[in-house]
Amino acid sequence: MTVKSNYMLPFLNSYQRTFVKIMLDSVIAFFAFGAAVVLQKGNLYIDLLPLVGEMLVFSLFCAVIFTVFKTHRAIWSYVSLADLHRLSWASITAILLYFGVREFLYEEVGLDHILFSQPVITGMLLLGGLCSFRVLYRKIHFGHLKDPKTANVTKTRVLIIGAEDSAELFIRSIKHNPNSAYRILGILDPRADRQGRTIHGVKVLGKPEDLGQVVENLDEKPQRLIFTTTEDTKKVPLDVLIAEADRLGMRFSRLPSLTEFRDGDTAAHNLKPIAIEDLLGRPQAAPNMETIKDFVVGKKILVTGAGGSIGSELTRQIASFGPSEMTIIDHSEYNLYAIDLDIRRDYGLIPMQTILADIRNQDKVNAIFKEQKPDIVFHAAALKHVPLVEMNPAEGILTNVVGTRNVAEAALKCKAQAFVQISTDKAVNPTNIMGASKRIGEYYAQALDLEKSQTRFITVRFGNVLGSSGSVVPLFKQQLERGGPLTVTHADIKRYFMTIKEAVGLVLQASACAIAQGDEERGRILVLDMKEPIKIIDVARQMIRLADLTPDEDIEIKITGLRPGEKLYEELFDDAEKRLETNIPSTFAANPKPLSKAKIKKAMTALMKLAENNDIDGIVKQISEIVPGFSHETHK
């Protein structure tokens, strides 16, 4: 493939090109001076021959000034406002100096007295000629003077959502590249003050909700819808827009944010698929960073399950706020190595202990806490995959029940300021061992918190996180890469979703606020505001569309049936819990009826023995005695 040179006369070397540029500018100055005289005299037939000498002097004088201002260094094919600004100052300087000196010397050397209009007209013609020549060269270089009917035949017609900086960069890049694959028909922007305005000649045709009407009014049908990632466009209901674009037969992509653009001439052309988190149908909740910072700065923080999806994001976000020391624990060697590598690379100045340990080992946990003496403990370690825990219930009990007890009691013994437990919506009215084990963990933390010890025991409950290990999004991506089908267990199954970053930010905010409130809010479970649940089959369809494919035509969606312990829908509160408003943004509170610490500890001890003996029926029976309403289909 032949690459088009960005240089004028590429067969010349740099010195020769510089000379040619200065000479061309001098020629423009020569004719600008003569044309100014003609316009000043108002006579097109004036004899300019006597002025040729002065015209040459003026053009050579301008060449010197342009050389001093280094106007020749600009690449004409990429001439910008900054270049034209430099050119303007060079032209003004040349006019003022030349005519100033000429006026001062006119009597001594016998020159005619000049009128004020002559330098003004000469300057306007000079600057206009210099700028016009460069703009014309740029248009020729980028093929803008070709017949648009033939130049646009094979280009993809697009509409852009959002009149923002990234859109401006994309449009400018397209206009500068005659070989671009795109032709922009217009822009849709949610703001009223942008309607009817233009960016590089591309008009804002309406608001995003007007997509159908805009397409109907266009002479040519757009083939692709391109989203910009900005604060304003984040408020646009993308799921509705994408459904409308799909109805209109349009594919869709998003522009990288400005920080994502790669270096190089084609950087702005690199469209990205819509991120699946963009399809939640709501803006992402933004936690109060100052609140979190005050909570974390100067504290010794310990995170269990630090190598997992939630634990690793907790570790990253906590590290970004500057704790005095961090201890990260995980039983997976690889996951622990990966997060240790990330933190040391990005936050190398933070003292950090990386400990390979299993929270089931009570002696090991106690030894770690005795040595590290953490101020804040985030307990994210858990077995969370419902079908796997159903197949291995004893392992679920040993990690989620016994492990939680070990970590909580160690936090109490070392007089930590707070123990923060990550819980799940599957703990509400559980129908599986995993959910029930997390419910028992909630009960235990609640009982410890109500004792009003020095340590606060806080539980934060939320639903699924997009992209976490074992969630549907990575599974669907793998299935798409294999050509399908995408497997959904039931056509009506729904789940609550958050992004990992959003969920962890809100966990940190909720924990900070709960501790600041003091003893009056003890015993409550904090529940993140997950908004409305989303059908899993809709997520599957959207991911197929994001791959530029058609659901049920290019890629099959296969219904496989509910798995053991799986529910059609999850809940954030059970019938016995009151949903309480809080003064913590994006956070509710549940006030479940507490169980006594003695009763829970007795049940935990019994469950540990049953799990060690792999007595599945005994485990289910014991859970049924402590978790009201526990229904386990496979062991009825």
XYZ file of C-alpha atoms in Angstrom:
636
model
C 0.000 0.000 0.000
C 1.352 3.420 -0.977
C 1.418 5.885 1.888
C 0.701 9.480 0.985
C 3.383 11.887 2.158
C 2.389 14.723 4.464
C 5.081 16.982 2.975
C 4.950 19.434 0.107
C 7.136 18.216 -2.780
C 8.358 15.049 -1.013
C 11.206 14.605 -3.525
C 12.917 17.719 -2.074
C 14.948 17.757 1.103
C 13.966 19.928 4.081
C 16.172 22.902 3.107
C 14.810 22.913 -0.430
C 11.218 22.745 0.840
C 11.907 25.657 3.200
C 13.266 27.730 0.318
C 10.226 26.916 -1.857
C 7.818 27.877 0.954
C 9.530 31.224 1.560
C 9.649 31.974 -2.170
C 5.930 31.175 -2.551
C 5.122 33.508 0.342
C 7.325 36.172 -1.269
C 5.431 35.829 -4.559
C 2.156 36.302 -2.664
C 3.632 39.418 -0.995
C 4.774 40.723 -4.403
C 1.296 40.505 -5.917
C -0.423 41.698 -2.713
C 1.547 44.955 -2.877
C 0.651 45.520 -6.534
C -3.014 44.618 -6.031
C -3.209 47.044 -3.088
C -1.993 49.889 -5.304
C -4.594 49.016 -7.950
C -7.379 48.952 -5.356
C -6.172 52.172 -3.741
C -6.083 54.043 -7.067
C -9.365 52.524 -8.192
C -7.953 51.958 -11.689
C -7.560 48.430 -13.050
C -5.441 49.693 -15.952
C -2.788 51.466 -13.896
C 0.764 50.881 -15.087
C 2.572 48.881 -12.375
C 5.883 48.629 -14.231
C 7.431 51.585 -12.344
C 6.485 49.838 -9.066
C 8.081 46.471 -9.863
C 11.276 47.448 -8.043
C 9.433 48.402 -4.857
C 7.242 45.300 -5.133
C 10.411 43.178 -5.225
C 11.856 45.020 -2.229
C 8.616 44.466 -0.288
C 8.482 40.751 -1.148
C 12.115 40.223 -0.101
C 11.506 42.195 3.104
C 8.542 39.912 3.868
C 10.711 36.849 3.195
C 13.135 38.027 5.880
C 10.335 38.652 8.402
C 8.685 35.279 7.660
C 12.047 33.579 8.187
C 12.460 35.337 11.544
C 8.954 34.212 12.595
C 9.680 30.663 11.327
C 6.386 30.453 9.430
C 7.992 27.893 7.120
C 8.129 25.299 9.908
C 4.385 24.614 9.770
C 3.375 21.560 7.733
C 0.906 23.028 5.260
C -1.192 19.879 5.033
C -1.902 20.250 8.773
C -2.117 24.020 8.978
C -3.953 25.023 12.157
C -5.249 28.129 13.886
C -1.961 28.336 15.785
C -0.081 28.431 12.472
C -2.411 31.091 11.078
C -1.982 33.090 14.279
C 1.801 33.051 13.827
C 1.328 33.991 10.160
C -0.890 36.925 11.150
C 1.716 38.338 13.514
C 4.424 37.912 10.892
C 2.301 39.748 8.294
C 1.395 42.582 10.667
C 5.041 42.975 11.665
C 6.144 43.041 8.024
C 3.529 45.683 7.112
C 4.262 47.920 10.112
C 8.024 47.770 9.717
C 8.088 48.170 5.948
C 5.630 51.037 5.701
C 6.968 52.648 8.886
C 10.490 52.743 7.492
C 9.180 53.808 4.075
C 7.217 56.710 5.555
C 10.196 57.810 7.637
C 12.506 57.818 4.628
C 10.142 58.891 1.855
C 11.344 62.530 1.643
C 15.032 61.709 1.912
C 15.006 59.127 -0.892
C 12.338 60.823 -2.957
C 9.539 58.308 -2.484
C 5.918 59.302 -2.754
C 4.043 59.906 0.476
C 1.795 56.935 1.265
C -1.830 57.056 2.282
C -3.096 55.256 5.380
C -5.203 52.933 3.244
C -2.241 51.435 1.407
C -0.692 49.467 4.331
C -4.166 48.404 5.489
C -5.140 47.077 2.052
C -1.711 45.528 1.509
C -1.877 43.798 4.894
C -5.353 42.411 4.241
C -4.375 41.098 0.820
C -1.097 39.687 2.109
C -2.645 37.840 5.030
C -5.615 36.710 2.964
C -3.345 35.382 0.242
C -1.045 33.548 2.636
C -3.910 31.911 4.548
C -5.936 31.068 1.445
C -2.967 29.427 -0.250
C -2.333 27.198 2.770
C -5.992 26.232 3.194
C -6.227 25.473 -0.533
C -3.132 23.289 -0.306
C -4.608 21.400 2.641
C -7.840 20.778 0.754
C -5.943 19.517 -2.280
C -3.744 17.326 -0.090
C -6.707 15.714 1.656
C -8.740 15.321 -1.515
C -11.533 17.698 -0.488
C -11.858 19.026 -4.013
C -12.871 15.672 -5.452
C -16.382 15.078 -6.705
C -18.339 14.241 -3.516
C -20.617 11.894 -5.447
C -17.714 9.643 -6.347
C -15.618 10.245 -3.228
C -18.345 9.064 -0.822
C -19.641 6.005 -2.654
C -18.017 3.404 -0.392
C -17.943 5.339 2.879
C -20.016 4.259 5.875
C -22.632 6.894 6.701
C -22.728 7.700 10.409
C -24.552 9.767 13.009
C -22.768 10.877 16.170
C -24.341 11.108 19.628
C -22.817 14.032 21.539
C -21.287 17.307 20.333
C -18.178 17.088 22.511
C -14.386 17.292 22.280
C -13.991 13.658 21.249
C -16.609 14.168 18.512
C -14.762 17.272 17.288
C -11.499 15.341 17.133
C -13.172 12.483 15.261
C -14.855 14.816 12.746
C -11.655 16.763 12.176
C -9.718 13.554 11.675
C -12.279 12.281 9.155
C -12.184 15.540 7.209
C -8.378 15.453 7.108
C -8.268 11.907 5.803
C -9.627 11.338 2.276
C -9.264 7.582 2.780
C -11.431 7.507 5.896
C -14.084 4.805 5.947
C -16.722 7.163 7.372
C -18.908 10.011 6.186
C -20.665 11.956 8.927
C -24.273 12.916 8.216
C -24.963 14.779 11.441
C -24.860 14.961 15.215
C -27.470 14.352 17.918
C -26.927 16.112 21.238
C -29.145 16.208 24.360
C -28.547 19.911 25.100
C -30.960 22.511 23.772
C -28.252 25.137 23.235
C -26.428 22.879 20.749
C -29.364 22.411 18.384
C -28.741 23.694 14.857
C -25.080 24.460 15.520
C -22.192 22.891 13.637
C -18.800 21.299 14.280
C -16.500 21.569 11.257
C -19.542 21.928 9.052
C -21.410 18.951 10.557
C -24.791 20.066 11.894
C -26.511 19.106 15.140
C -29.761 17.703 13.740
C -31.660 17.063 16.952
C -31.640 15.316 20.308
C -30.908 11.599 20.802
C -34.576 10.863 21.423
C -35.307 12.281 17.946
C -33.242 9.556 16.251
C -36.120 8.004 14.317
C -37.384 11.359 13.023
C -33.879 12.539 12.118
C -33.196 9.389 10.104
C -36.539 9.747 8.323
C -35.714 13.337 7.315
C -32.270 12.504 5.927
C -31.816 11.946 2.195
C -29.402 9.117 2.921
C -29.897 6.411 5.516
C -27.141 6.287 8.169
C -25.513 2.912 8.647
C -23.851 3.377 12.023
C -24.552 5.234 15.266
C -21.474 6.406 17.167
C -21.637 7.392 20.856
C -19.273 9.763 22.606
C -18.465 9.079 26.254
C -19.231 12.289 28.150
C -21.122 13.329 31.268
C -24.057 14.511 29.143
C -24.307 11.431 26.944
C -23.994 9.168 29.999
C -27.465 10.427 30.954
C -28.917 9.261 27.633
C -30.849 5.939 27.955
C -28.520 3.928 25.741
C -30.566 0.740 25.944
C -33.534 2.566 24.380
C -31.342 4.253 21.776
C -29.644 1.028 20.789
C -32.989 -0.709 20.432
C -34.149 2.138 18.158
C -30.914 1.993 16.158
C -31.378 -1.743 15.795
C -34.912 -1.177 14.496
C -33.524 1.276 11.949
C -30.877 -1.193 10.827
C -27.948 0.794 12.233
C -24.855 -0.698 13.834
C -23.310 1.086 16.792
C -19.938 1.837 18.314
C -18.499 4.369 20.700
C -15.673 6.832 20.391
C -12.810 6.450 22.841
C -12.636 9.166 25.460
C -9.880 11.728 24.901
C -7.614 9.873 27.331
C -8.083 6.661 25.354
C -6.994 8.046 21.973
C -3.770 6.448 20.833
C -0.952 8.376 19.264
C -0.871 8.405 15.486
C -2.717 9.794 12.508
C -5.514 7.224 12.676
C -6.079 7.410 16.426
C -9.428 9.146 16.173
C -10.718 6.505 13.748
C -10.447 3.684 16.273
C -14.060 3.074 17.228
C -14.758 0.850 20.195
C -17.733 -1.376 20.938
C -20.277 -0.008 23.411
C -19.100 -1.048 26.864
C -21.646 -3.409 28.400
C -21.782 -1.194 31.507
C -23.109 1.571 29.262
C -26.281 -0.480 28.870
C -27.428 -0.352 32.492
C -29.899 2.311 31.415
C -28.797 4.696 34.158
C -25.862 6.942 35.040
C -23.210 5.455 37.302
C -23.428 6.514 40.941
C -20.487 8.692 41.978
C -19.354 8.340 45.609
C -18.065 11.249 47.663
C -14.297 10.979 47.294
C -13.526 13.295 50.206
C -15.597 11.132 52.562
C -13.710 8.017 51.472
C -10.353 9.773 51.649
C -10.954 10.891 55.242
C -11.945 7.304 56.071
C -8.861 5.652 54.524
C -5.946 8.097 54.804
C -3.448 7.144 57.478
C -5.225 3.861 58.332
C -3.880 0.306 58.291
C -6.205 -1.582 55.950
C -6.608 -5.346 55.577
C -8.507 -6.943 52.676
C -9.444 -10.624 52.528
C -10.136 -12.166 49.134
C -7.926 -9.434 47.686
C -7.329 -11.363 44.471
C -11.005 -11.740 43.568
C -13.135 -9.432 41.440
C -14.475 -7.317 44.308
C -11.408 -7.723 46.521
C -8.961 -6.586 43.847
C -11.032 -3.498 43.014
C -11.316 -2.733 46.737
C -7.545 -3.008 47.022
C -6.953 -0.690 44.057
C -9.402 1.971 45.187
C -8.185 1.902 48.789
C -4.565 2.190 47.636
C -5.452 5.252 45.555
C -6.509 7.116 48.724
C -3.203 6.609 50.542
C -3.588 4.323 53.566
C -0.600 4.114 55.905
C -0.258 0.375 55.306
C -2.094 -2.425 53.504
C -2.360 -6.149 54.120
C -3.865 -8.256 51.347
C -4.865 -11.894 51.850
C -5.990 -14.544 49.381
C -5.755 -18.320 49.089
C -5.174 -18.186 45.299
C -1.463 -17.834 44.550
C -1.971 -16.475 41.031
C -4.708 -13.960 41.943
C -2.688 -12.699 44.897
C 0.423 -12.358 42.729
C -1.542 -10.394 40.091
C -3.011 -7.831 42.488
C 0.300 -7.506 44.358
C 2.014 -6.728 41.042
C -0.618 -4.096 40.161
C -0.464 -2.297 43.499
C 3.321 -2.250 43.716
C 3.521 -0.917 40.167
C 0.919 1.832 40.616
C 1.265 2.645 44.335
C 4.769 1.476 45.161
C 5.235 3.852 48.087
C 2.492 2.226 50.188
C 3.883 -0.378 52.637
C 2.088 -3.636 51.825
C 2.070 -7.149 53.230
C 0.976 -9.842 50.769
C -0.088 -12.996 52.577
C -1.075 -16.315 51.030
C -3.565 -17.750 53.511
C -6.908 -19.512 53.836
C -9.426 -17.769 56.088
C -10.699 -21.203 57.183
C -7.498 -21.589 59.209
C -8.384 -19.821 62.446
C -4.892 -19.960 63.948
C -3.367 -18.481 60.796
C -5.962 -15.702 60.665
C -5.416 -14.828 64.333
C -1.641 -14.727 63.836
C -1.985 -12.379 60.847
C -4.271 -9.981 62.720
C -2.085 -10.058 65.835
C 0.952 -9.079 63.786
C -0.641 -6.557 61.402
C -3.129 -4.916 63.814
C -5.371 -3.463 61.066
C -7.609 -0.468 61.689
C -10.151 -1.374 58.994
C -10.929 -4.883 57.709
C -12.712 -5.465 54.405
C -13.933 -9.047 54.202
C -14.439 -9.925 50.524
C -13.269 -13.549 50.618
C -16.104 -15.914 49.698
C -17.213 -18.747 47.469
C -19.903 -17.049 45.382
C -20.687 -19.281 42.402
C -24.120 -20.755 43.151
C -23.938 -23.996 41.084
C -20.413 -24.812 42.301
C -21.355 -24.306 45.942
C -24.444 -26.455 45.351
C -22.120 -29.217 44.158
C -19.706 -28.571 47.046
C -21.860 -27.352 49.949
C -19.367 -28.279 52.650
C -16.725 -26.072 51.033
C -19.216 -23.201 50.885
C -19.927 -23.518 54.603
C -16.258 -23.721 55.573
C -15.373 -20.572 53.609
C -18.487 -18.399 53.867
C -19.538 -19.290 57.420
C -16.468 -20.533 59.295
C -14.104 -18.227 57.416
C -16.309 -15.196 58.105
C -16.453 -16.101 61.802
C -12.656 -16.392 61.938
C -12.051 -13.003 60.311
C -14.737 -11.214 62.346
C -13.474 -12.563 65.668
C -9.877 -11.734 64.768
C -10.939 -8.151 63.999
C -12.661 -7.998 67.388
C -9.612 -9.361 69.233
C -7.211 -6.848 67.682
C -9.682 -4.009 68.392
C -9.990 -2.914 64.784
C -12.089 0.180 64.191
C -14.334 -1.586 61.693
C -15.047 -4.904 60.003
C -16.830 -4.452 56.662
C -18.419 -7.549 55.149
C -19.357 -7.824 51.469
C -22.711 -9.571 51.110
C -25.071 -10.399 48.258
C -28.724 -10.194 47.261
C -28.653 -14.013 47.158
C -28.685 -13.882 50.975
C -32.307 -12.662 50.813
C -34.841 -15.532 50.953
C -32.081 -17.952 49.938
C -32.820 -21.095 47.941
C -29.206 -22.228 47.719
C -26.317 -22.995 50.045
C -24.254 -20.032 48.889
C -27.002 -17.509 49.635
C -27.819 -19.129 52.967
C -24.159 -19.138 54.017
C -23.925 -15.409 53.277
C -27.142 -14.825 55.253
C -25.582 -16.490 58.277
C -22.584 -14.202 57.871
C -24.957 -11.215 57.902
C -26.605 -12.459 61.108
C -23.250 -12.892 62.820
C -21.950 -9.448 61.875
C -25.245 -7.921 63.048
C -25.022 -9.692 66.409
C -21.436 -8.542 66.944
C -22.312 -4.965 65.971
C -25.168 -4.845 68.473
C -22.751 -5.722 71.301
C -21.436 -2.149 70.953
C -17.809 -3.114 71.235
C -14.976 -0.893 70.071
C -15.205 -2.521 66.637
C -18.053 -1.706 64.255
C -19.367 -4.655 62.198
C -20.882 -3.438 58.955
C -22.474 -5.488 56.196
C -22.971 -4.049 52.709
C -25.374 -5.986 50.482
C -25.672 -5.611 46.700
C -26.399 -7.594 43.540
C -24.316 -8.769 40.599
C -21.324 -6.859 39.321
C -20.733 -6.652 35.590
C -17.662 -8.441 34.354
C -16.768 -10.203 37.607
C -15.381 -13.710 37.416
C -18.196 -16.204 37.026
C -20.761 -13.605 35.910
C -22.730 -13.751 32.680
C -20.764 -11.060 30.836
C -17.420 -12.930 30.577
C -19.363 -16.107 29.809
C -21.269 -14.427 26.974
C -18.025 -12.972 25.590
C -16.457 -16.431 25.466
C -19.541 -17.894 23.812
C -19.587 -15.086 21.240
C -15.932 -15.699 20.397
C -16.793 -19.346 19.735
C -19.690 -18.353 17.482
C -22.458 -19.101 19.978
C -24.912 -20.097 21.149
C -25.316 -17.795 24.145
C -26.850 -19.787 26.983
C -29.519 -18.311 29.264
C -31.107 -20.458 31.939
C -34.602 -18.939 31.635
C -36.219 -16.366 29.352
C -37.580 -14.416 32.345
C -34.621 -14.549 34.711
C -33.628 -11.109 36.052
C -30.704 -9.791 38.032
C -29.570 -6.528 39.620
C -26.383 -5.178 38.084
C -23.676 -2.672 38.956
C -20.202 -2.098 37.631
C -17.399 -3.307 39.884
C -15.974 0.197 40.186
C -19.366 1.651 41.107
C -20.140 -1.054 43.675
C -16.770 -0.797 45.418
C -16.891 3.003 45.504
C -20.306 2.864 47.164
C -19.125 0.188 49.614
C -16.296 2.482 50.715
C -18.625 5.471 50.977
C -21.276 3.533 52.902
C -18.680 2.149 55.321
C -17.195 5.583 55.979
C -20.595 7.165 56.579
C -21.824 4.322 58.800
C -18.815 4.606 61.092
C -19.187 8.389 61.251
C -22.815 8.032 62.395
C -21.834 6.289 65.619
C -23.778 3.742 67.654
C -27.286 4.884 66.717
C -27.263 2.933 63.429
C -25.793 -0.315 64.768
C -27.247 -3.618 63.630
C -28.420 -2.418 60.242
C -27.441 -3.897 56.908
C -26.527 -1.338 54.266
C -28.041 -2.061 50.852
C -26.742 -0.362 47.718
C -29.327 1.196 45.410
C -29.229 -1.180 42.420
C -32.089 0.538 40.530
C -34.173 -1.818 38.385
C -33.243 -5.449 37.641
C -32.327 -6.381 34.070
C -33.352 -9.477 32.134
C -30.353 -11.697 31.415
C -31.707 -12.480 27.954
C -31.688 -8.726 27.191
C -28.015 -8.571 28.182
C -27.352 -11.475 25.816
C -29.169 -9.746 22.957
C -27.336 -6.468 23.537
C -23.950 -8.177 23.578
C -24.739 -9.884 20.278
C -25.709 -6.534 18.765
C -22.509 -4.974 20.112
C -20.604 -7.562 18.111
C -22.308 -6.250 14.945
C -24.430 -9.397 14.780
C -28.163 -10.057 14.883
C -29.689 -12.023 17.790
C -31.389 -15.296 16.814
C -30.104 -14.953 13.236
C -26.323 -14.711 13.386
C -26.061 -15.975 16.968
C -28.530 -18.300 18.688
C -29.731 -17.732 22.255
C -30.342 -21.083 23.905
C -32.549 -21.545 26.987
C -30.958 -24.243 29.164
C -33.202 -24.346 32.251
C -32.633 -23.106 35.787
C -29.623 -24.560 37.565
C -29.773 -26.042 41.088
C -30.389 -23.303 43.630
C -31.011 -20.620 40.995
C -33.980 -18.234 41.302
C -35.835 -16.375 38.571
C -35.223 -13.110 40.370
C -33.222 -11.832 43.320
C -34.359 -9.488 46.068
C -32.543 -6.849 48.058
C -34.896 -7.031 51.080
C -36.946 -9.871 52.498
C -40.500 -9.523 53.782
C -39.386 -9.260 57.411
C -36.940 -6.428 56.744
C -37.859 -2.787 56.678
C -36.420 -0.817 53.771
C -35.109 2.332 55.424
C -33.915 5.555 53.845
C -30.471 6.764 54.896
C -28.497 9.967 54.538
C -25.840 7.975 52.672
C -26.113 8.611 48.909
C -27.250 5.634 46.790
C -27.639 3.496 49.907
C -30.632 2.101 51.798
C -30.673 0.194 55.076
C -32.350 -3.046 56.114
C -33.243 -3.649 59.745
C -33.621 -7.429 60.041
C -34.724 -9.073 63.261
C -31.460 -9.967 65.015
C -30.513 -13.400 66.299
C -28.571 -13.831 69.498
C -24.842 -14.190 69.209
C -24.941 -17.396 71.255
C -27.481 -18.997 68.910
C -25.506 -18.073 65.806
C -22.180 -19.240 67.238
C -23.740 -22.551 68.243
C -25.135 -22.989 64.725
C -21.777 -22.029 63.188
C -19.949 -24.602 65.293
C -22.480 -27.271 64.316
C -22.204 -26.337 60.635
C -18.403 -26.524 60.801
C -18.520 -30.086 62.170
C -21.143 -31.126 59.611
C -19.069 -29.620 56.801
C -15.890 -31.340 58.000
C -17.818 -34.633 57.856
C -19.359 -33.670 54.486
C -22.844 -34.287 55.951
C -24.928 -32.511 53.307
C -28.349 -33.384 54.725
C -27.209 -32.260 58.158
C -25.960 -28.956 56.702
C -29.301 -28.269 55.023
C -31.207 -29.152 58.204
C -29.007 -26.915 60.365
C -29.339 -23.986 57.939
C -33.134 -24.406 57.959
C -33.131 -23.993 61.732
C -31.270 -20.680 61.681
C -32.321 -19.062 58.377
C -36.093 -18.456 58.308
C -37.774 -19.451 55.057
C -34.738 -21.287 53.689
C -35.967 -23.424 50.809
C -33.596 -25.871 49.195
C -35.191 -27.716 46.304
C -32.606 -30.460 45.916
C -32.854 -31.499 49.575
C -36.556 -31.301 50.420
